[in-house]
mmCIF file of C-alpha atoms in Angstrom:
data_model
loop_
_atom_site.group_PDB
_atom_site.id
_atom_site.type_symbol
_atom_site.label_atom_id
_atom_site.label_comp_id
_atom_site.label_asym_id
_atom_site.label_seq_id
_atom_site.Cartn_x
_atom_site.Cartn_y
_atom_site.Cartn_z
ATOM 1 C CA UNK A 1 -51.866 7.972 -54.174
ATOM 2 C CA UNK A 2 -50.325 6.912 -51.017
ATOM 3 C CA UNK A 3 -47.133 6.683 -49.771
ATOM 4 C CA UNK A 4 -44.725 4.589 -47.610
ATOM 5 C CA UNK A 5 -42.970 7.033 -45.545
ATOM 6 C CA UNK A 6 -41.608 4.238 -43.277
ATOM 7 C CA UNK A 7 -41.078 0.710 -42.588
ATOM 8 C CA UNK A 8 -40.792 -1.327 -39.389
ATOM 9 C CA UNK A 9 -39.787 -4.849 -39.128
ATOM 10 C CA UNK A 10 -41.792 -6.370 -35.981
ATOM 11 C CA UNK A 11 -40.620 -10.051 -36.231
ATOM 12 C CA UNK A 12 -37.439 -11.984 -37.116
ATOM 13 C CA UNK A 13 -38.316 -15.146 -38.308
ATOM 14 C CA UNK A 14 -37.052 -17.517 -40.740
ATOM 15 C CA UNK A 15 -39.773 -18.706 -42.704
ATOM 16 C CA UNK A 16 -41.693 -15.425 -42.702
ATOM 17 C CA UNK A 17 -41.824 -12.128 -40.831
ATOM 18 C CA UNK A 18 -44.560 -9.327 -39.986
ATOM 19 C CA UNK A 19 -43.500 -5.928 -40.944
ATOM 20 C CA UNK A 20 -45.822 -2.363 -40.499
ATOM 21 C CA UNK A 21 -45.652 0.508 -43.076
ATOM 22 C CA UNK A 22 -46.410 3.889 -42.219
ATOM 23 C CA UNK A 23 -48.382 5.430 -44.843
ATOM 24 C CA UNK A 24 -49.485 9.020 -46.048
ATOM 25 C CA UNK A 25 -52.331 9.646 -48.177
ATOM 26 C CA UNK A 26 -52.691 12.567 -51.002
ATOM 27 C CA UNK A 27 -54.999 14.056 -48.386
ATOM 28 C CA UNK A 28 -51.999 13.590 -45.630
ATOM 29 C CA UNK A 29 -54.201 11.198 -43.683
ATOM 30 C CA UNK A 30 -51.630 9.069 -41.795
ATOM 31 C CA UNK A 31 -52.406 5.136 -41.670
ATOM 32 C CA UNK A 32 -50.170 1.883 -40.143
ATOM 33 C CA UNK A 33 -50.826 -0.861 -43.216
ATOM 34 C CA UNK A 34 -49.474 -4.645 -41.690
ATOM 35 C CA UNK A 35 -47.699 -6.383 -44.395
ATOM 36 C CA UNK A 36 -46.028 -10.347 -43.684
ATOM 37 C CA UNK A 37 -43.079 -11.539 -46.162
ATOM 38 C CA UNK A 38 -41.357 -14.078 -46.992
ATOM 39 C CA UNK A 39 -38.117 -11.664 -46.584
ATOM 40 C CA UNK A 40 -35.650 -11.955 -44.030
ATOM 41 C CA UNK A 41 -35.669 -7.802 -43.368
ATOM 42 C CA UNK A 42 -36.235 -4.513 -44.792
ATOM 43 C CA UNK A 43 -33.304 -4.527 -47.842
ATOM 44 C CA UNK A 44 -35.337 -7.591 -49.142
ATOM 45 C CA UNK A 45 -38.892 -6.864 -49.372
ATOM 46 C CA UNK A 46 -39.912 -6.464 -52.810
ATOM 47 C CA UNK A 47 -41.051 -2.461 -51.722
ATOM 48 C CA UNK A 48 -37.305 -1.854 -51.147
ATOM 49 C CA UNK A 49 -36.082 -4.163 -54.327
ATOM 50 C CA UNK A 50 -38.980 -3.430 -56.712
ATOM 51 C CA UNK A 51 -38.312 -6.854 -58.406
ATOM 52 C CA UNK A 52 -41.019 -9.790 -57.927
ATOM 53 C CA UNK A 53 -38.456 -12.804 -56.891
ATOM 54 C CA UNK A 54 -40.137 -15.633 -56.543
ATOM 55 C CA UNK A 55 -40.244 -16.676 -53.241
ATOM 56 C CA UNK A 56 -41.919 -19.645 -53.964
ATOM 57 C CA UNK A 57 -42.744 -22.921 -57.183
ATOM 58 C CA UNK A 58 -46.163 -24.904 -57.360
ATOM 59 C CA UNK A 59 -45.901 -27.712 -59.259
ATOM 60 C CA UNK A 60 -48.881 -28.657 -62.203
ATOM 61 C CA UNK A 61 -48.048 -32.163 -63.329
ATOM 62 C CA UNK A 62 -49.838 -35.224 -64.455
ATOM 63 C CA UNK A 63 -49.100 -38.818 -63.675
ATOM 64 C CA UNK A 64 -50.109 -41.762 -65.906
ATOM 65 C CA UNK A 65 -51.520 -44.695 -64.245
ATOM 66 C CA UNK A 66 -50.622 -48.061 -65.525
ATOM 67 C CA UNK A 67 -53.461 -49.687 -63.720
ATOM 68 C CA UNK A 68 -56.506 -47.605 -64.320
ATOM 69 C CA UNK A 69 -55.173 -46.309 -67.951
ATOM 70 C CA UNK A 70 -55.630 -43.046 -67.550
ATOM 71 C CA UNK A 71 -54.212 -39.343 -66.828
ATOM 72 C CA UNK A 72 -54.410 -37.980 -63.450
ATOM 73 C CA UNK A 73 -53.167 -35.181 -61.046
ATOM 74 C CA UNK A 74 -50.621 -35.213 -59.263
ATOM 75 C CA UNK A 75 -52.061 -33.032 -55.502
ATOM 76 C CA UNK A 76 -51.244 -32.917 -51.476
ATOM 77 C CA UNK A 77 -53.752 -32.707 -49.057
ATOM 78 C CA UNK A 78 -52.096 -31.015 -46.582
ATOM 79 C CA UNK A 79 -52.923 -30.096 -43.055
ATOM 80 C CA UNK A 80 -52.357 -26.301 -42.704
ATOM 81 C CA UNK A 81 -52.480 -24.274 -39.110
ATOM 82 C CA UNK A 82 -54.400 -21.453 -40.097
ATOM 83 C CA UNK A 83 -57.658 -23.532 -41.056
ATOM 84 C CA UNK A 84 -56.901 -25.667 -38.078
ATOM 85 C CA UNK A 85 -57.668 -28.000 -40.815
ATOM 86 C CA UNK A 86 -56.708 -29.983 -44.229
ATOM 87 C CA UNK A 87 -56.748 -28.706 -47.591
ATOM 88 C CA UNK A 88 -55.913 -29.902 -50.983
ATOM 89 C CA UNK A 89 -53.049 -27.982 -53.175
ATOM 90 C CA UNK A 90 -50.187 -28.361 -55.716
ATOM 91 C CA UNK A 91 -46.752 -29.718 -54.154
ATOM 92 C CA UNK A 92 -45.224 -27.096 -53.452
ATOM 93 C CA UNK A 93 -42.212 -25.064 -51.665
ATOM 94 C CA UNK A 94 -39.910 -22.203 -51.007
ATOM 95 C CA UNK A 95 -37.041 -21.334 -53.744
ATOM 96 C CA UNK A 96 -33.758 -22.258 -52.095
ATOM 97 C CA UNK A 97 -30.796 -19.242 -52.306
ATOM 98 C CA UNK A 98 -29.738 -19.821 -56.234
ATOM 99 C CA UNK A 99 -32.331 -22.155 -57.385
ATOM 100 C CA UNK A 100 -34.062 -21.748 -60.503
ATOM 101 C CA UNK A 101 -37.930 -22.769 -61.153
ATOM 102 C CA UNK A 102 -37.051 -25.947 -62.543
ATOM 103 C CA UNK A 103 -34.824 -27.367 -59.869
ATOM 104 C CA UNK A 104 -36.742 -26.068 -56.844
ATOM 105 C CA UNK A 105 -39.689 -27.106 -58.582
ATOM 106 C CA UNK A 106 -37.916 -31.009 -58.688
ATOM 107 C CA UNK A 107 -36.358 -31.388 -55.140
ATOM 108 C CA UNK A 108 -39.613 -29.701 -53.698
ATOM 109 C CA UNK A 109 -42.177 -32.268 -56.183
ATOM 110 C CA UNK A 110 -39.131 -35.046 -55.267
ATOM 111 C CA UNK A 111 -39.430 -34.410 -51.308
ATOM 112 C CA UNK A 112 -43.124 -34.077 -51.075
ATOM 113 C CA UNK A 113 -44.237 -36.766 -53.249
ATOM 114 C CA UNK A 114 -41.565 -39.230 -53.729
ATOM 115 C CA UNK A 115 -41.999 -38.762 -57.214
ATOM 116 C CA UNK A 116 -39.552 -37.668 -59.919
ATOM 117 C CA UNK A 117 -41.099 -34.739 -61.783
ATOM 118 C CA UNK A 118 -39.688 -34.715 -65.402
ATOM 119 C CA UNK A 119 -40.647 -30.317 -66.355
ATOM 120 C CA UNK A 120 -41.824 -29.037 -69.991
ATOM 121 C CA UNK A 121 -40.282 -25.815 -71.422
ATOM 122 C CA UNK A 122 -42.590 -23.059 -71.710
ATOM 123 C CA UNK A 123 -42.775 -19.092 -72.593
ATOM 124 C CA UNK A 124 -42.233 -17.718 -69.385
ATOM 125 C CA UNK A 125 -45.392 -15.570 -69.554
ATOM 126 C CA UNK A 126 -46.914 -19.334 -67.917
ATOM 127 C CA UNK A 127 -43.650 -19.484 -65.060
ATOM 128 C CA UNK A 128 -43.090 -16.451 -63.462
ATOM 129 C CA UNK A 129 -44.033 -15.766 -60.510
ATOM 130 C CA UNK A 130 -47.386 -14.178 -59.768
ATOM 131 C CA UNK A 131 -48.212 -12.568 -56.501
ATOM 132 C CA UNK A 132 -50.764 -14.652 -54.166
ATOM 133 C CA UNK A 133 -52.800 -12.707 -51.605
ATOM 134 C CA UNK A 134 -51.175 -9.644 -52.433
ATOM 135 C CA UNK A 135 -53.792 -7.531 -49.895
ATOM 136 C CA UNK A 136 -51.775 -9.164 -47.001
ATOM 137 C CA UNK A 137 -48.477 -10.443 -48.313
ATOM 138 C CA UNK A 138 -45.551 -10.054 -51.163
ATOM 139 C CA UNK A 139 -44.987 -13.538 -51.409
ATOM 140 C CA UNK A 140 -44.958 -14.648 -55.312
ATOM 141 C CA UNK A 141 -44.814 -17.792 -56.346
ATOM 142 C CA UNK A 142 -44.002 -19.192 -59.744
ATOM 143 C CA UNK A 143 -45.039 -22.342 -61.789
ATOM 144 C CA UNK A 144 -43.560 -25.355 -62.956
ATOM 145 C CA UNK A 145 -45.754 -27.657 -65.608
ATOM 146 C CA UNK A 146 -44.294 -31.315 -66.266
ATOM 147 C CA UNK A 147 -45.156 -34.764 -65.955
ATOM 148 C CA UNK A 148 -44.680 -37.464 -62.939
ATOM 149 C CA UNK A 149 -43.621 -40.909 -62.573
ATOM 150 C CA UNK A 150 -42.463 -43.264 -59.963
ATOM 151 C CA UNK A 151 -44.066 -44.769 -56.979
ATOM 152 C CA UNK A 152 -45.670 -41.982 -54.278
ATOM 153 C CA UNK A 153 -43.181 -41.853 -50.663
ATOM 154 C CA UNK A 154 -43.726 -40.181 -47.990
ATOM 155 C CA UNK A 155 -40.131 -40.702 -46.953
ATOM 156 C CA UNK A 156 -38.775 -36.971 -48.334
ATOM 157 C CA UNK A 157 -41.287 -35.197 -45.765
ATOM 158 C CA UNK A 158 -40.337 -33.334 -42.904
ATOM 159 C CA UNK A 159 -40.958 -34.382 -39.768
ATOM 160 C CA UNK A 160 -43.602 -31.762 -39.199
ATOM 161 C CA UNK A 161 -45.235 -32.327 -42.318
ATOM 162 C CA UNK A 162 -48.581 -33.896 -42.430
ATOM 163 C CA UNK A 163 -49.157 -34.418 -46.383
ATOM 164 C CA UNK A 164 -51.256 -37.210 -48.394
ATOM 165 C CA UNK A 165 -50.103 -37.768 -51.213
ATOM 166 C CA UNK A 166 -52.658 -37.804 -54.362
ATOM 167 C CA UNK A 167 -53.418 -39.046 -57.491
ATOM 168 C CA UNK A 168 -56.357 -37.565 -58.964
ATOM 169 C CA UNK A 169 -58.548 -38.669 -62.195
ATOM 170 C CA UNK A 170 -61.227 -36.470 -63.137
ATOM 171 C CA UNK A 171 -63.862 -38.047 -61.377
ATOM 172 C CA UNK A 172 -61.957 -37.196 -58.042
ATOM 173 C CA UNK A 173 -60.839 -33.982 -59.212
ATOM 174 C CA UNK A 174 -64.551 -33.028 -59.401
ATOM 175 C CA UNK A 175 -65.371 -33.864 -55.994
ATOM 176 C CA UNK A 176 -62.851 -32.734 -54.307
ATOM 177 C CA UNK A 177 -63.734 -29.247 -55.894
ATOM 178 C CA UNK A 178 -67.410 -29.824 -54.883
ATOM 179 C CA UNK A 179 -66.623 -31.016 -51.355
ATOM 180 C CA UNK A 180 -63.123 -30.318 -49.866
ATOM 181 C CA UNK A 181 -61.171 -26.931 -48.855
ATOM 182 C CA UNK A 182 -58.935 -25.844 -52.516
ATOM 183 C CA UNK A 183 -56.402 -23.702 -52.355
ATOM 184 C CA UNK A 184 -57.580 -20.932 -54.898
ATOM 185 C CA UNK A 185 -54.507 -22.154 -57.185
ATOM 186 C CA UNK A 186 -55.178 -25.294 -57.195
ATOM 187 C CA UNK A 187 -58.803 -24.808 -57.665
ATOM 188 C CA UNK A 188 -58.423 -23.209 -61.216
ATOM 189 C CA UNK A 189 -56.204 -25.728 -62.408
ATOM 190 C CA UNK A 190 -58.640 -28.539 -61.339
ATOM 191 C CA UNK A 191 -60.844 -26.500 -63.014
ATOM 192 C CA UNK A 192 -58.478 -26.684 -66.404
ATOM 193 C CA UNK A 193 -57.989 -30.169 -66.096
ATOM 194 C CA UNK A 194 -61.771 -30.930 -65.735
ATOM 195 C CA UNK A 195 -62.524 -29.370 -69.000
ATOM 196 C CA UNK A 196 -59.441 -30.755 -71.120
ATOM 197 C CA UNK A 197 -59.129 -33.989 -72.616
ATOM 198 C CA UNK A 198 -56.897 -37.168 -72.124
ATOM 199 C CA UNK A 199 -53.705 -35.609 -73.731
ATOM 200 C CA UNK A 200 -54.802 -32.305 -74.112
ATOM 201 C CA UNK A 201 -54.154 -30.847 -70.632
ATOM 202 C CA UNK A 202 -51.226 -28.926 -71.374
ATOM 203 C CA UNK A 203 -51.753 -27.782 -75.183
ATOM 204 C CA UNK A 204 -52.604 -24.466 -73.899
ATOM 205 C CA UNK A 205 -48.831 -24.001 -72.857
ATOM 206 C CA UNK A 206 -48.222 -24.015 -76.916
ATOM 207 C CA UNK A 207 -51.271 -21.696 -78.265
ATOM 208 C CA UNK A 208 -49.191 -18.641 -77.527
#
């Protein structure tokens, strides 16, 4: 098994920083591994803590529309830098200092969407946070189900922000997942919501 001998913190960001460990196989063949994190320096990474804080909440939640009678999703399409491009995903957002799931998971639906997210208790094995592209990053990110209402606004965004906001029935879940960039999370729960009926969509919170 390897092993971190050393850390190095390259960058001092606030949103995210670049850090290089210096590793040691069984075989002692030295190797530099390039690790970015959501934490602000060495004491915080979750090598030094060894607890998966999430750094993160994503936000599964259905909206009923008057109009069209009928259950949808509640996404973002969201331009993102690294695809140069847009993509669609679940509001989301970073866990404020002292925040639980739950209320990051409101002001981050409420400031993204406009819309007041109203969450559903669930066994946390469905909440915590789960690691997301843990080959190049400790970021974790946890989950909050509930359901949306309220009229869509732009008006929380920040000013750098370049979201849609949308409102997807299963018809438009399916091509979106057919034809547009997914986020991988987002992609299985389209996936879940595709193959669950009006109502149903969140009765596998309670089989457990």
């Amino acid at each position: 098994m390897r092993r971190i001998e050393k850390i190095n913190q390259v960058t001092d960001n606030r949103f995210l920083n670049m850090y290089t460990l210096e590793m040691n196989s069984e075989k002692n063949r030295k190797s530099t591994y390039y690790v970015a994190s959501r934490a602000k320096n060495i004491d915080e990474l979750k090598i030094t803590t060894k607890k998966n804080k999430a750094d993160g909440v994503i936000i599964y939640s259905l909206y009923y529309d008057e109009d069209s009678r009928c259950e949808k999703i509640v996404l973002i399409r969201q331009y993102r830098c690294p695809i140069d491009d847009y993509i669609y995903e679940f509001p989301a957002g970073l866990v404020d200092e002292g925040e639980d799931l739950k209320t990051a998971g409101v002001r981050e639906f409420k400031e993204e969407t406009g819309l007041i997210l109203t969450p559903i208790d669930v066994k946390n094995m469905f909440t915590k946070p789960f690691f997301t592209t843990v080959g190049m990053t400790d970021e974790s990110c946890g989950t909050v189900y509930g359901y949306a209402k309220g009229i869509p606004s732009k008006e929380g965004q920040e000013e750098n922000e370049e979201i849609e906001i949308v409102l997807a029935d299963r018809k438009e879940a399916r091509r979106i997942l057919e034809e547009e960039n997914v986020s991988i999370m987002c992609a299985y729960m389209l996936m879940h919501f595709l193959h669950t009926s009006e109502g149903k969509v969140f009765d596998f919170l309670q089989m457990i």
